[in-house]
Short mmCIF file of C-alpha atoms in Angstrom, two decimals:
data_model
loop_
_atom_site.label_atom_id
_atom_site.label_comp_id
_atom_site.label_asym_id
_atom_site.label_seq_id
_atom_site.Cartn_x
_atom_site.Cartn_y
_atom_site.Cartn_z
CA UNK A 575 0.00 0.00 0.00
CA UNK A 576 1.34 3.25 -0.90
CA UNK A 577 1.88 5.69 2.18
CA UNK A 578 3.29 9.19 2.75
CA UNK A 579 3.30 10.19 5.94
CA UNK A 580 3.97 13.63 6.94
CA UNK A 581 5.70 15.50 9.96
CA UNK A 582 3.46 16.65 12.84
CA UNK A 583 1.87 20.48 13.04
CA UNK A 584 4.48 23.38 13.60
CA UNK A 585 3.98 26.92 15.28
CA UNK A 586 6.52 29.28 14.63
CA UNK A 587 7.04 33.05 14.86
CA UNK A 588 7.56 35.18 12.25
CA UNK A 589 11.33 34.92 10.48
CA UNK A 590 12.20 31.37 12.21
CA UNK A 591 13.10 28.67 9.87
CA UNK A 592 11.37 25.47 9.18
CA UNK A 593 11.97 22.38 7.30
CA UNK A 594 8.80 19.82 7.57
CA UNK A 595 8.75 16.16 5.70
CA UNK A 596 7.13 13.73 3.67
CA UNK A 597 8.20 9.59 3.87
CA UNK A 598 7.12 7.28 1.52
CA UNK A 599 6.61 3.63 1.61
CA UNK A 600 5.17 0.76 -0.42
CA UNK A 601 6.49 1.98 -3.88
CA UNK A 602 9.40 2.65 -5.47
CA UNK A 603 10.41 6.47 -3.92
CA UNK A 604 12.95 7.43 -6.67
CA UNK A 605 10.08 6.66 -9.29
CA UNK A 606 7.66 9.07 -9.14
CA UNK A 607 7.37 13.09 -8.72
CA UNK A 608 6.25 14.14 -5.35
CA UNK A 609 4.18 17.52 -5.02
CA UNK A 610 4.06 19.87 -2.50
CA UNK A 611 0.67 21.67 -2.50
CA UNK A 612 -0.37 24.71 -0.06
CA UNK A 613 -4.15 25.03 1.29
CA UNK A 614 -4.26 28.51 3.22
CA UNK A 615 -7.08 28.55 6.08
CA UNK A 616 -10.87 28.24 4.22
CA UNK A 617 -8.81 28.95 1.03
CA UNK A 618 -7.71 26.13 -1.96
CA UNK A 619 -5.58 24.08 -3.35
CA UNK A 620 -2.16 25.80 -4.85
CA UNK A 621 0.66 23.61 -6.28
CA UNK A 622 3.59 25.08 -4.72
CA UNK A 623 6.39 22.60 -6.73
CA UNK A 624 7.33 19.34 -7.32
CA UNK A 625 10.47 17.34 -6.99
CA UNK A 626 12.10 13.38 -8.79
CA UNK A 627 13.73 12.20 -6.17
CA UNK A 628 15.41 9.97 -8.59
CA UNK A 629 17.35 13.07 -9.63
CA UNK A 630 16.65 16.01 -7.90
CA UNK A 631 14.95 18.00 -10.33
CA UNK A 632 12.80 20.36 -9.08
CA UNK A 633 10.46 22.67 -10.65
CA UNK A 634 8.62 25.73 -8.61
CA UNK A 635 5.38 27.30 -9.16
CA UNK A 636 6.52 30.76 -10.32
CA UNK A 637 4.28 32.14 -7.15
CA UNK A 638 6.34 30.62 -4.91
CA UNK A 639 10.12 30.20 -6.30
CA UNK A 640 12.45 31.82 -4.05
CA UNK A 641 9.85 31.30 -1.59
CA UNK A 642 10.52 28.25 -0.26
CA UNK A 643 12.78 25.60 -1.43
CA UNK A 644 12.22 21.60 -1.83
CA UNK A 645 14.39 18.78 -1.44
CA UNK A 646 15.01 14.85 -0.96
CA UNK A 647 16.56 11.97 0.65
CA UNK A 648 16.33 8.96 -0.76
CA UNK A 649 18.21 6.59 1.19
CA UNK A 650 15.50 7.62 3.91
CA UNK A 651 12.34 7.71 1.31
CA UNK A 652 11.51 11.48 2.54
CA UNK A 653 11.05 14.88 0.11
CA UNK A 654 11.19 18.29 2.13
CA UNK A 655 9.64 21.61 2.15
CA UNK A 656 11.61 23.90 3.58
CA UNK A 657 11.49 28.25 4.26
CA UNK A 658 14.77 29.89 5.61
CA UNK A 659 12.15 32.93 6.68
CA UNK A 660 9.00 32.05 7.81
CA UNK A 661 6.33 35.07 7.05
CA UNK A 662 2.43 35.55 9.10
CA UNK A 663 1.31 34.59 5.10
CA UNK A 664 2.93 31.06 5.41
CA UNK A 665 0.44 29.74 7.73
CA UNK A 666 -1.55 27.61 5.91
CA UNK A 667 -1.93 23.43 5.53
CA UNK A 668 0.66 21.56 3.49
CA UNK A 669 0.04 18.46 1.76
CA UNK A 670 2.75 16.07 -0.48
CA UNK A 671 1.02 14.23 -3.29
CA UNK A 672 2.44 11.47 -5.46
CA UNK A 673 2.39 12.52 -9.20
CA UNK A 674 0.80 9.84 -11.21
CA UNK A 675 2.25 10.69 -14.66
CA UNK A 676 1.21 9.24 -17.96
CA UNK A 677 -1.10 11.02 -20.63
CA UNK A 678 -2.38 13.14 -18.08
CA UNK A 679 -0.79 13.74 -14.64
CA UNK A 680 -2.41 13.78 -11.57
CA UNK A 681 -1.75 13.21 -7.58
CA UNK A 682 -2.85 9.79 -7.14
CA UNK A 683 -1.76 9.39 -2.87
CA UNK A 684 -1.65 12.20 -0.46
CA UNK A 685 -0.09 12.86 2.92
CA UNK A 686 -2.06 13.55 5.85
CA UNK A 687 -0.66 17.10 6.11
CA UNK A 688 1.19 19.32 7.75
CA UNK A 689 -0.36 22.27 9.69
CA UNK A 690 2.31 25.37 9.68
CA UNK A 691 1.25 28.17 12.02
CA UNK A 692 3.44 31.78 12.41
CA UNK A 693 2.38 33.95 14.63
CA UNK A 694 4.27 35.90 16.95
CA UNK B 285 -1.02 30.02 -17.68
CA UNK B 286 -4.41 27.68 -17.95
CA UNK B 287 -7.14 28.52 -16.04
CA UNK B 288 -9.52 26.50 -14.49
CA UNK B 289 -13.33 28.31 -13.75
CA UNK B 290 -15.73 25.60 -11.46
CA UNK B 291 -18.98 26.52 -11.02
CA UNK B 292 -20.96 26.71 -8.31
CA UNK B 293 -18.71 27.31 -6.07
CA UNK B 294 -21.33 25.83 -3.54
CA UNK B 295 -24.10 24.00 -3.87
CA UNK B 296 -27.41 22.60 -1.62
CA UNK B 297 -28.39 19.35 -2.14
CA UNK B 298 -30.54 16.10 -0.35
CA UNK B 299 -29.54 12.47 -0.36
CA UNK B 300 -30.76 10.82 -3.43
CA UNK B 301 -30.28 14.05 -5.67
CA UNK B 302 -28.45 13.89 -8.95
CA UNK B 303 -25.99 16.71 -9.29
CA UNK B 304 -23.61 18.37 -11.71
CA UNK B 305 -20.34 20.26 -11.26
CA UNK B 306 -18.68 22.13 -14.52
CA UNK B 307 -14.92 22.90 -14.60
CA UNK B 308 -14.21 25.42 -17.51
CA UNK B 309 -10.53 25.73 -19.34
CA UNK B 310 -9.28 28.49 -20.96
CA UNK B 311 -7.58 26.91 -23.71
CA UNK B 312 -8.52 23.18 -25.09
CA UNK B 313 -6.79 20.80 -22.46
CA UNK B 314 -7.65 17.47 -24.00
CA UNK B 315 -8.93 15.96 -21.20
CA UNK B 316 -6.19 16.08 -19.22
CA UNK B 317 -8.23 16.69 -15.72
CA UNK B 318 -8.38 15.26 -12.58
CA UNK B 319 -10.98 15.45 -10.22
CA UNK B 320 -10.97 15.60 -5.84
CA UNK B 321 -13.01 15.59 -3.03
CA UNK B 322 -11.98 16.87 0.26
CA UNK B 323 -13.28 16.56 3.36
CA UNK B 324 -13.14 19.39 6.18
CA UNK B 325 -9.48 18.91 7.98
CA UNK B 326 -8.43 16.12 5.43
CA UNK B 327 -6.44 15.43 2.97
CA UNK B 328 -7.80 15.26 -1.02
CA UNK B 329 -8.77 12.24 -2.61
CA UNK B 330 -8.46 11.51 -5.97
CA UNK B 331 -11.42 10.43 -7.84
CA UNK B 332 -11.22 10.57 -11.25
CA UNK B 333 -8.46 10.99 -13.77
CA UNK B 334 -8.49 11.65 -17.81
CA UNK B 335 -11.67 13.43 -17.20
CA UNK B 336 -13.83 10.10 -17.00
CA UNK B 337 -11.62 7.21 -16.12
CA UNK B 338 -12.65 6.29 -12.26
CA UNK B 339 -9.99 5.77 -9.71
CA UNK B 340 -10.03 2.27 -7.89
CA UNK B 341 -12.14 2.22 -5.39
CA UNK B 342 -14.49 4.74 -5.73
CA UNK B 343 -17.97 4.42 -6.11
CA UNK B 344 -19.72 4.40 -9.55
CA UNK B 345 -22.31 6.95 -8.91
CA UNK B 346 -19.57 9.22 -9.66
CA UNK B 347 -18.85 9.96 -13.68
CA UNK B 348 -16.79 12.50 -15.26
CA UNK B 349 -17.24 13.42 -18.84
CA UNK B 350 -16.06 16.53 -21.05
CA UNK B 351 -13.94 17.25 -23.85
CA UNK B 352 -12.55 20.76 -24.95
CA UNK B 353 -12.63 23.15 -22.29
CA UNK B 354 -15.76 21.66 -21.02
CA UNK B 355 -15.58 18.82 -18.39
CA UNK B 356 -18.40 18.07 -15.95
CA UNK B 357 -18.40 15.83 -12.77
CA UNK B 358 -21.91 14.19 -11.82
CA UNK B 359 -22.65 12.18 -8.90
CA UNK B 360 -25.82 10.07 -9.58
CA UNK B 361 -27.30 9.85 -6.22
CA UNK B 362 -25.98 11.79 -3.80
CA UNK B 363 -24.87 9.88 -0.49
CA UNK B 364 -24.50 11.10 3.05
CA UNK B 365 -20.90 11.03 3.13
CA UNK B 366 -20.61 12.59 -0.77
CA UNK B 367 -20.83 16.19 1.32
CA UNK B 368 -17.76 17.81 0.90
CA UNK B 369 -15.51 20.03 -1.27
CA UNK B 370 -14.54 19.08 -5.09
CA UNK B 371 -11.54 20.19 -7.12
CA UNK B 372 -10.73 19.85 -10.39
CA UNK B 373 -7.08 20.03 -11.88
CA UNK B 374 -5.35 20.15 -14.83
CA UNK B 375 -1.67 19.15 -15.40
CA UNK B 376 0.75 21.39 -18.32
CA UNK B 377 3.89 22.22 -18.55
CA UNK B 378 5.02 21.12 -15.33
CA UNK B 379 2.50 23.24 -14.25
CA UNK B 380 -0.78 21.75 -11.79
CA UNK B 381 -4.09 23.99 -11.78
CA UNK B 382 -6.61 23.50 -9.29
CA UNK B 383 -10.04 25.19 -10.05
CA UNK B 384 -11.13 27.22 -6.89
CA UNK B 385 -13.46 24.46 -5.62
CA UNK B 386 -17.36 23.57 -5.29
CA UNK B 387 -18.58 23.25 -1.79
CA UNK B 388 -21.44 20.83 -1.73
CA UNK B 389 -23.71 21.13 1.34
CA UNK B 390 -26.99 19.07 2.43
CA UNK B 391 -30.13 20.98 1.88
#
């Protein structure tokens, strides 16, 4: 069964750093495109990039590029989503989604998400 | 940039109604959309993909059709636990759209 599991809930204050995860299981990690998609409170769904673990190419939605920046780890099955300075706008829900590609693409798992808080 | 237009973005129904939710393009995306529902504080689940093929797993009152810019969702009878939020998305150029969402409530 395919599983990401995401890192627990995070409060920070504004301009604190933060680095939250996303481990797969029961598929091939290095195989398949993992998204990173942002849900701001009673807002939707925003694609903020996506990343092949199998080799680190990474491609930013343009709203967000130098934003944020996304990584992985494969010996450890885990992508990253990480800010070096955390803003009040950042709160928001964060999921990772596998990409299903083929002749369409679409996010075929999701993680259980990650609930970023900044407030001071 | 692609953009996706769903309408309504809400909707009242009861158990047992039949009920339609359009997602517009702005260019011809040859059915190359996806379609979600979310439940309040969880995570999106996929439920159809290439605008009409059904993921595994979920029910067959839900169809998608479409072709153009056009693409509808329809759920055939609507079931208690079918009350939620639905998102449609379309994949180009390394880009993913979502439309803005269709909140379906009970009446």
């Amino acid at each position: 069964e395919v599983q990401l599991v995401q890192s627990g809930a995070e409060v920070k204050e504004p301009g604190e750093s933060l680095k939250i995860s996303c481990k797969g299981s029961g598929y091939t990690f290095t195989s398949y495109w993992i998204a990173w998609v942002r849900q701001m409170p009673g807002r939707g769904l925003e694609c903020v990039g996506i990343i092949y673990p199998g080799d680190s190419d990474t491609r930013y939605n343009p709203s967000f590029q130098g934003q944020v920046t996304i990584s992985a780890h494969n010996s450890v099955s885990t992508a990253y989503l990480q800010w070096s300075t955390l803003k009040a706008s950042d709160t928001a829900m964060y999921f990772c989604a596998r990409i299903k590609t083929g002749a369409t693409d679409y996010f075929d798992s999701w993680g259980q998400g990650t609930l970023v808080t900044v407030a001071s | 940039d692609i953009q996706m237009t769903q309408s309504p973005s809400s909707l009242s129904a009861s158990v047992g109604d039949r009920v339609t939710i359009t997602c517009r393009a702005s260019q011809d995306i040859s059915n190359s959309l996806a379609w979600y529902q979310q439940k309040p504080g969880k995570a999106p689940k996929l439920l159809l993909y290439g605008a009409s093929r059904l993921e595994s797993g979920v029910p067959s009152r839900f169809s998608g059709s479409g072709s153009g810019t056009d693409y509808t969702l329809t759920i055939s009878s609507l079931q208690p636990e079918d009350f939620a939020t639905y998102y449609c998305q379309h994949y180009y150029s390394t880009q993913y759209t979502f439309g803005q969402g269709t909140k379906l409530e009970i009446k």
